[in-house]
Coordinates of N, CA and C in Angstrom, one line a residue:
X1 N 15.6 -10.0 13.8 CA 14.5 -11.0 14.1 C 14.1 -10.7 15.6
X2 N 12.9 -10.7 15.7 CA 12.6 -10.8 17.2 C 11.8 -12.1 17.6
X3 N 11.7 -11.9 19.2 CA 11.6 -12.9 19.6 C 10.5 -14.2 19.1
X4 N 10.3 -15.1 20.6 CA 8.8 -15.7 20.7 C 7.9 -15.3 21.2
X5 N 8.0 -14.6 22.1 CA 6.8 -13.3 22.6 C 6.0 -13.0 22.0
X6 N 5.2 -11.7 22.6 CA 4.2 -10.8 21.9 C 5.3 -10.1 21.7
X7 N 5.7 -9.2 20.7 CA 6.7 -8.1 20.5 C 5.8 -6.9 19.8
X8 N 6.2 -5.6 19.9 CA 5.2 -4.6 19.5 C 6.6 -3.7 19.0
X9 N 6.5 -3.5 17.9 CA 7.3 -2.5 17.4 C 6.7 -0.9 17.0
X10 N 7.0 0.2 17.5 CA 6.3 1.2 17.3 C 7.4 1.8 16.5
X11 N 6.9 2.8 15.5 CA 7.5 3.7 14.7 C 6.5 5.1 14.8
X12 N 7.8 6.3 15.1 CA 7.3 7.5 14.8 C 8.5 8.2 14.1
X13 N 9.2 7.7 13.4 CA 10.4 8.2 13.0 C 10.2 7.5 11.3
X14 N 11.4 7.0 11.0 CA 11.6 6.9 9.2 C 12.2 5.5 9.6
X15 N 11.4 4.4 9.0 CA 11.8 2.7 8.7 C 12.3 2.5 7.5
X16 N 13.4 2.2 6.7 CA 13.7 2.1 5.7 C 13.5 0.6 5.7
X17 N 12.5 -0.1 5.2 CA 12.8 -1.8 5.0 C 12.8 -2.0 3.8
X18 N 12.5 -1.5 2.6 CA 12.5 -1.6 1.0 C 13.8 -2.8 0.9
X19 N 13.1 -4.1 0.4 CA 13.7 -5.0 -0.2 C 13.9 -5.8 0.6
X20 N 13.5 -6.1 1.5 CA 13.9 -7.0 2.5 C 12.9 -8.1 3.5
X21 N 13.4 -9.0 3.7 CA 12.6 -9.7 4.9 C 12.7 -9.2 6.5
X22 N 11.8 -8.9 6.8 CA 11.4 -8.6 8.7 C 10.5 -10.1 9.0
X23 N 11.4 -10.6 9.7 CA 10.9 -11.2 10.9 C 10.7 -11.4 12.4
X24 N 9.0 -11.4 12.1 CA 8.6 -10.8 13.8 C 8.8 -12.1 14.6
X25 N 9.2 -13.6 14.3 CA 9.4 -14.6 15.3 C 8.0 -14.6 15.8
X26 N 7.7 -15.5 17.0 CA 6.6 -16.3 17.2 C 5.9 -14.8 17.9
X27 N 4.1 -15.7 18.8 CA 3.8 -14.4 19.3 C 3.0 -13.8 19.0
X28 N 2.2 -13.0 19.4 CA 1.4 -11.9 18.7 C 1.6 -10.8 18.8
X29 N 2.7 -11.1 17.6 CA 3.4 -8.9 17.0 C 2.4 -8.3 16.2
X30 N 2.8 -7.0 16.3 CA 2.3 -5.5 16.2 C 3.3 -5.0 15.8
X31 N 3.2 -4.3 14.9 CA 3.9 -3.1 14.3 C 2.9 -1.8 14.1
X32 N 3.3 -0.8 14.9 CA 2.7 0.4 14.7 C 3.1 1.7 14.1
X33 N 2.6 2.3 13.0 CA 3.7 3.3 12.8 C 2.4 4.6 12.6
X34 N 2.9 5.2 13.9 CA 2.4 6.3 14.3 C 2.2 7.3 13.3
X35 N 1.5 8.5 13.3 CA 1.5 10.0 12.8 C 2.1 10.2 12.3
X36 N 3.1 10.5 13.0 CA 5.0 10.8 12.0 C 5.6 10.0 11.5
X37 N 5.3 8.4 11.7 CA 5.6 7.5 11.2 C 6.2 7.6 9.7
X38 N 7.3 6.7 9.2 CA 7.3 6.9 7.6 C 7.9 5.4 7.5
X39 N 7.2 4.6 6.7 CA 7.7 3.1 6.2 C 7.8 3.2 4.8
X40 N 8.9 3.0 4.8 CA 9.0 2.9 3.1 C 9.3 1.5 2.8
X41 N 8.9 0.9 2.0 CA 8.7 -0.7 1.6 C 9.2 -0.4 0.0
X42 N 9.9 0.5 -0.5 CA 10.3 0.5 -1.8 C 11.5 1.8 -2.1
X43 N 13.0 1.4 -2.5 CA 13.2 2.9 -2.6 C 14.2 2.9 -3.7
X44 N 14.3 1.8 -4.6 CA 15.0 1.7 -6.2 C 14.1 1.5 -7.2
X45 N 13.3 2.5 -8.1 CA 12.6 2.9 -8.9 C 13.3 1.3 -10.0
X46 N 14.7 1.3 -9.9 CA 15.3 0.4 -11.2 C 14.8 -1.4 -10.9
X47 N 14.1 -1.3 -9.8 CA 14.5 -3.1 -9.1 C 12.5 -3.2 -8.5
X48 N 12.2 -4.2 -9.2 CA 10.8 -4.4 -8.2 C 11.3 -4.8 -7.2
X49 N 11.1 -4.1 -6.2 CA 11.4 -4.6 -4.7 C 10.1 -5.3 -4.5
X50 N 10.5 -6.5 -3.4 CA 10.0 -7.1 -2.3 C 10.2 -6.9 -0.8
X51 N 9.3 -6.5 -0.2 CA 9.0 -6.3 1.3 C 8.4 -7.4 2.1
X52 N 9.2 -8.1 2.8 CA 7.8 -9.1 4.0 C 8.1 -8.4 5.1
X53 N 7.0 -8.4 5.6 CA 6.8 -8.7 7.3 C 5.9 -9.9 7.1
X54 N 6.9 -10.5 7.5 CA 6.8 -12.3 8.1 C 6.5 -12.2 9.6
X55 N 5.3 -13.8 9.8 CA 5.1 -13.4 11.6 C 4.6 -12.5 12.0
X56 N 4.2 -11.6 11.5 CA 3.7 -10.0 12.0 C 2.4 -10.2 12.1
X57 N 1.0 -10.6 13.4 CA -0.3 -10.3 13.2 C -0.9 -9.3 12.9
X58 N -0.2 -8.3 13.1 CA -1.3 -7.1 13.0 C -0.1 -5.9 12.8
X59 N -0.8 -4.9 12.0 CA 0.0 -3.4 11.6 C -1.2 -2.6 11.6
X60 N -0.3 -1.3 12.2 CA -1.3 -0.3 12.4 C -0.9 1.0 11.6
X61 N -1.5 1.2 10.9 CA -0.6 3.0 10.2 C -1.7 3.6 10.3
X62 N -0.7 4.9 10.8 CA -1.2 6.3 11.3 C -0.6 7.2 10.7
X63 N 0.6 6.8 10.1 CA 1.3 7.7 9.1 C 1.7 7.2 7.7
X64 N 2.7 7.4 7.2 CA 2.6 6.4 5.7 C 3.6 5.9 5.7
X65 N 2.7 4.9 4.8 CA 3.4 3.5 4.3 C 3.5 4.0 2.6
X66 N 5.1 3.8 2.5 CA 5.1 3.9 0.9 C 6.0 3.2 -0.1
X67 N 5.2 2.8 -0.9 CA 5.8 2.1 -2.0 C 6.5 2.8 -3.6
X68 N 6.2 4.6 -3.4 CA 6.3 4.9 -4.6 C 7.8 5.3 -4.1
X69 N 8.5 4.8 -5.5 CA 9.9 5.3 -5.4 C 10.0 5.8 -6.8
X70 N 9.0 5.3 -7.9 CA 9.3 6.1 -9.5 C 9.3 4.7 -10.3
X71 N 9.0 3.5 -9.8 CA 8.9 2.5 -10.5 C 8.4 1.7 -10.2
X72 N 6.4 1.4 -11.0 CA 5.5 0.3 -10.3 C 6.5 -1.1 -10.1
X73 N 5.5 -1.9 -9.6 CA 6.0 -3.6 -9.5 C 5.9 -3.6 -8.7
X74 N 6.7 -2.8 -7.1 CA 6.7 -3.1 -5.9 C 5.9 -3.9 -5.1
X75 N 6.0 -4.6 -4.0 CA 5.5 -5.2 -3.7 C 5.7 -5.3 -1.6
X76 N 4.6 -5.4 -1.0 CA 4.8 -5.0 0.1 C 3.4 -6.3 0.8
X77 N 4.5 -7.1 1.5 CA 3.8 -8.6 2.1 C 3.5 -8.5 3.4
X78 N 2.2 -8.6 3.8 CA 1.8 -8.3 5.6 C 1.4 -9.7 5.6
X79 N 1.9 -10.5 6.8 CA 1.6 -12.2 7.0 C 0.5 -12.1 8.1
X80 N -0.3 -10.5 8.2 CA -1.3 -10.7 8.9 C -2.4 -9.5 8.6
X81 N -2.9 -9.2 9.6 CA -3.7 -8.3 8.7 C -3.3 -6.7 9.1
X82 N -3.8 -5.6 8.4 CA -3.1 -4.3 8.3 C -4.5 -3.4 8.2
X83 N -4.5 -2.3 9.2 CA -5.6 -1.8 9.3 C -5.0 -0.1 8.9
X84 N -5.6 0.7 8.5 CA -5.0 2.2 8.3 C -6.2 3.1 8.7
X85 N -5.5 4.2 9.5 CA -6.3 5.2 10.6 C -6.7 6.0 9.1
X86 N -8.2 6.5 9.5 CA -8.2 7.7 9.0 C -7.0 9.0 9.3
X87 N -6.5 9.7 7.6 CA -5.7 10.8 7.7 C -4.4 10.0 7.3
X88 N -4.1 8.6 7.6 CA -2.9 7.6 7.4 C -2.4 7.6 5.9
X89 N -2.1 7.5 4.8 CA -1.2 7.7 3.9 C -0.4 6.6 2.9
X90 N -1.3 5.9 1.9 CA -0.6 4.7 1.1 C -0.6 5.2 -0.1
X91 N 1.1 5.4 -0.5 CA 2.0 5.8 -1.6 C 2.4 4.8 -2.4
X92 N 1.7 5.0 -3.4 CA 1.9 4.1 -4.7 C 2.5 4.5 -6.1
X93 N 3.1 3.5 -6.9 CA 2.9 3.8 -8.1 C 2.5 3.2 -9.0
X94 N 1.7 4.1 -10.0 CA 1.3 3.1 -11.4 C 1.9 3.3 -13.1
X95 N 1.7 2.8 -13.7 CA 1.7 3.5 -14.9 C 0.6 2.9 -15.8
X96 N 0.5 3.3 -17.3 CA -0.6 2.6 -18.6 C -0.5 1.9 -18.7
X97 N 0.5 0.7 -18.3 CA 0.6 -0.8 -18.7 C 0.6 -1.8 -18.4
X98 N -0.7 -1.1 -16.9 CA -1.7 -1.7 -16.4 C -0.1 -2.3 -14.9
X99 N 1.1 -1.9 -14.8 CA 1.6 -1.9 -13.5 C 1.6 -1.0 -12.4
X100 N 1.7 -1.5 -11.7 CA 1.2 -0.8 -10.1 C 1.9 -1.4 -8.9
X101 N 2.1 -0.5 -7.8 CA 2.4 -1.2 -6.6 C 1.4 -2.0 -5.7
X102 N 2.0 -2.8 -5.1 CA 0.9 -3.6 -4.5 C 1.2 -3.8 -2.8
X103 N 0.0 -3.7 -2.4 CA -0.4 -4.1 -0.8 C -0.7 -5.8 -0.4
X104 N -0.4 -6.8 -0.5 CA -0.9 -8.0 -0.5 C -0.4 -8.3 1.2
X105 N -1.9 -8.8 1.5 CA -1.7 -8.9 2.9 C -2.6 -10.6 3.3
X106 N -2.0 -11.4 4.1 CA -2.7 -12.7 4.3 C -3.7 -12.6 5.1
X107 N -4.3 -11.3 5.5 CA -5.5 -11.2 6.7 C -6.7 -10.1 6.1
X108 N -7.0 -9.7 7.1 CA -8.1 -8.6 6.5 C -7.3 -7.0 6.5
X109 N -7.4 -6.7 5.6 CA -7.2 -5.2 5.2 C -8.6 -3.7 5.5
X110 N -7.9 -3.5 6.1 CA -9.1 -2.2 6.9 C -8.6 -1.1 6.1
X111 N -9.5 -0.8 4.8 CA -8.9 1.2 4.7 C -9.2 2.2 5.2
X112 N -10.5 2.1 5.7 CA -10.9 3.6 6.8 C -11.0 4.5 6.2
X113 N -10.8 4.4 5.0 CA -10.5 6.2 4.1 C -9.0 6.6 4.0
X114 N -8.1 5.6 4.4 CA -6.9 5.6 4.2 C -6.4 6.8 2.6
X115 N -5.6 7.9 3.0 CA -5.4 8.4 1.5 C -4.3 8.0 0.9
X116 N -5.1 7.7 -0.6 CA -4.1 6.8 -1.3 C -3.8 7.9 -2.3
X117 N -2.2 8.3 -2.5 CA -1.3 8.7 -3.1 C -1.0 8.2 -4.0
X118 N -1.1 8.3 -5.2 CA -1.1 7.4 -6.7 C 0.2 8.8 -7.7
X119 N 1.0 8.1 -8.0 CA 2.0 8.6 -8.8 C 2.2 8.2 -9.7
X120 N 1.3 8.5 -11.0 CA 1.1 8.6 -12.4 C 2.8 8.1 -12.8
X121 N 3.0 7.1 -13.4 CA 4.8 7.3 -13.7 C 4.7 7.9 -15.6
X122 N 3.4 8.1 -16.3 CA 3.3 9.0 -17.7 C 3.2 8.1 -18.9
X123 N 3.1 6.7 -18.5 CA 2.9 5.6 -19.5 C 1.5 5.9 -20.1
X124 N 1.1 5.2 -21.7 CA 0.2 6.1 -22.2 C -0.7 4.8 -21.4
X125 N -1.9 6.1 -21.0 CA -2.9 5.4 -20.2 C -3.9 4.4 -20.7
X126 N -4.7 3.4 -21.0 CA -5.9 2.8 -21.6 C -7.3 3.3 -20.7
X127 N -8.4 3.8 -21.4 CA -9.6 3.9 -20.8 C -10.0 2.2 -20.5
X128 N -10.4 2.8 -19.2 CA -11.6 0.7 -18.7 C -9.9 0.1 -17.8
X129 N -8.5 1.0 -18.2 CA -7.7 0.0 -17.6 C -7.9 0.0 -16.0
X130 N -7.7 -1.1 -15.1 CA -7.6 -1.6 -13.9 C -6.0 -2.0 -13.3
X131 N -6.1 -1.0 -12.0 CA -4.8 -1.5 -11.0 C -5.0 -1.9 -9.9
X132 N -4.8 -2.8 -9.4 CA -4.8 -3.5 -8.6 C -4.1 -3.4 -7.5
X133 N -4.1 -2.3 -7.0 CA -3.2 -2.1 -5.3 C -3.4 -2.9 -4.2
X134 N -5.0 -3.1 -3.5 CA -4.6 -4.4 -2.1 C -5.1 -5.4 -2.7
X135 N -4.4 -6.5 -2.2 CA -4.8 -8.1 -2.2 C -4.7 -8.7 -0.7
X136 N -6.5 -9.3 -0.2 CA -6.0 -9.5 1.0 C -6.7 -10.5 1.2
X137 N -6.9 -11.3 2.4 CA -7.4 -12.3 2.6 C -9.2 -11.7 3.0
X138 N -9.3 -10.4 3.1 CA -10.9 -10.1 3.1 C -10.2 -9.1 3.4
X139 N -11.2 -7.7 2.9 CA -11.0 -6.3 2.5 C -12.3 -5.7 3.2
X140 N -12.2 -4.6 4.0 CA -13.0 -3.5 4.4 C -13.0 -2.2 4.1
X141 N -13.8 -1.0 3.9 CA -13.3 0.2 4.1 C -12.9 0.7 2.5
X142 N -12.7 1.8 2.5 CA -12.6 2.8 1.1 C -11.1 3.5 1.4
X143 N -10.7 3.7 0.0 CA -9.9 4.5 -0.2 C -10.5 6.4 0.0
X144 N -9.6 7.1 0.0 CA -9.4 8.8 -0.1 C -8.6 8.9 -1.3
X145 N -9.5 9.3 -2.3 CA -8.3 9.7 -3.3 C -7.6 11.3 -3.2
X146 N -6.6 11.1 -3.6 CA -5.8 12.4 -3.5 C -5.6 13.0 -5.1
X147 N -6.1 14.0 -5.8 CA -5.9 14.3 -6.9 C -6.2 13.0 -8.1
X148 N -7.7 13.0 -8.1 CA -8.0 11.5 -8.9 C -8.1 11.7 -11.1
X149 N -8.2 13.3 -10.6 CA -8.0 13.7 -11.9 C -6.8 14.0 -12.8
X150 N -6.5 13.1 -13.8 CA -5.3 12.8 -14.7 C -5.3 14.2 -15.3
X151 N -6.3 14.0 -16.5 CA -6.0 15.0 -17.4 C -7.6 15.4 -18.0
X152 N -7.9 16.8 -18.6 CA -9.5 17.3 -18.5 C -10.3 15.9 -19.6
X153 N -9.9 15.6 -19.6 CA -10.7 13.9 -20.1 C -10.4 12.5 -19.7
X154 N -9.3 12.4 -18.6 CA -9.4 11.0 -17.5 C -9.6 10.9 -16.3
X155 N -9.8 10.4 -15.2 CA -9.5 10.1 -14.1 C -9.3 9.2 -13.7
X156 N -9.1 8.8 -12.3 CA -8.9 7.4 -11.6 C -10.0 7.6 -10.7
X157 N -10.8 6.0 -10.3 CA -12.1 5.8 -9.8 C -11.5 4.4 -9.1
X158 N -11.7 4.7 -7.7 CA -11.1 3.6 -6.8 C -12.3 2.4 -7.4
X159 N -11.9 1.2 -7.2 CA -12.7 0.1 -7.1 C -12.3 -1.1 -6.7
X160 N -13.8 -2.4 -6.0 CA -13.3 -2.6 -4.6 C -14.1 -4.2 -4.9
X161 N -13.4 -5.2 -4.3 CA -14.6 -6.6 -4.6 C -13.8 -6.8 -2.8
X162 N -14.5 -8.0 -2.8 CA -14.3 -8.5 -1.0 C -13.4 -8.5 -1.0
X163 N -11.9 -9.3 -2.0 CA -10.3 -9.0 -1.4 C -9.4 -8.6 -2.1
X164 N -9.7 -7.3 -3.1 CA -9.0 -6.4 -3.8 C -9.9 -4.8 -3.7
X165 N -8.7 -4.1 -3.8 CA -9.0 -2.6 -4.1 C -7.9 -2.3 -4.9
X166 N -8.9 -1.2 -5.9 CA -7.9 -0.2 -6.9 C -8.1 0.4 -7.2
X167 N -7.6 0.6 -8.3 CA -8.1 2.0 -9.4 C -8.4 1.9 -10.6
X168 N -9.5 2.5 -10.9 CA -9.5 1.9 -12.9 C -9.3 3.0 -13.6
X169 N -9.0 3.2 -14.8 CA -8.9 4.3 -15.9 C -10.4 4.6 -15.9
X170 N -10.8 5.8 -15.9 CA -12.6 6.2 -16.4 C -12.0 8.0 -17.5
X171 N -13.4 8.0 -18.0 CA -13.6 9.2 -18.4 C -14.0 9.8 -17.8
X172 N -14.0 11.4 -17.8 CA -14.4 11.9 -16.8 C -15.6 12.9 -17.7

């Protein structure tokens, strides 16, 4: 736990918090995780994990934040808002039965072009299906997809309303 202060936590190294509560205490905290940064907010494929950063105003990634461990459900809670640099890096997983990891943040979500890492877990897919990766209190900015093409007749097609973004099953 940290204090009542402003506190600023920087990461350029490997955060293991998968499953747990962080509390940033009073203040106006910052959590930064640099370039090299690595936050992983998920890492038992067998267990939906929960992640909070509680108290936290603001997160900044410059490197990645990831939720894929091999088993959607995950879940990763910002109690403020979270913005991602262009080149920055959000690891997910989904499968066909319409589960996915999720970004749910209580503020505004900035993607920048954030690239988003989608890890197919091989569930049979539905055309028209929808995943639902951020939920935020107001949403800006686009995803980068990384390899959006499934198979030579599916793909994934980000899509975006004012406080969700995801991906939907399309034809290609």
């Amino acid at each position: 736990r940290f204090g009542a202060g402003a506190d600023l936590f920087d990461n350029s190294g490997l955060w293991n918090g998968a499953g747990a509560v962080h509390d940033f205490g009073g203040g106006q905290d910052q959590f930064i995780n640099h370039v090299a940064g690595r936050f992983i907010a998920a890492g038992n494929a067998n267990v939906a994990e929960v992640t909070r950063l509680g108290n936290l105003e603001r997160v900044v990634n410059r490197g990645l934040i990831s939720l894929a461990d091999g088993g959607a459900d995950d879940v990763l809670i910002v109690g403020g808002d979270i913005s991602f640099a262009a080149g920055s890096v959000l690891a997910v997983d989904i499968n066909g039965a319409a589960n996915t990891d999720l970004l749910s943040a209580s503020g505004t979500v900035e993607l920048n072009g954030v690239t988003l890492q989608v890890t197919d877990l091989g569930a049979r897919p539905v055309l028209g299906q929808r995943y639902t990766i951020v939920d935020a209190g107001a949403l800006a900015g686009e995803f980068s997809l990384t390899d959006s093409h499934l198979t030579n007749f599916l793909a994934l097609s980000a899509f975006y309303t004012d406080k969700t973004a995801g991906l939907e099953l399309v034809q290609r």
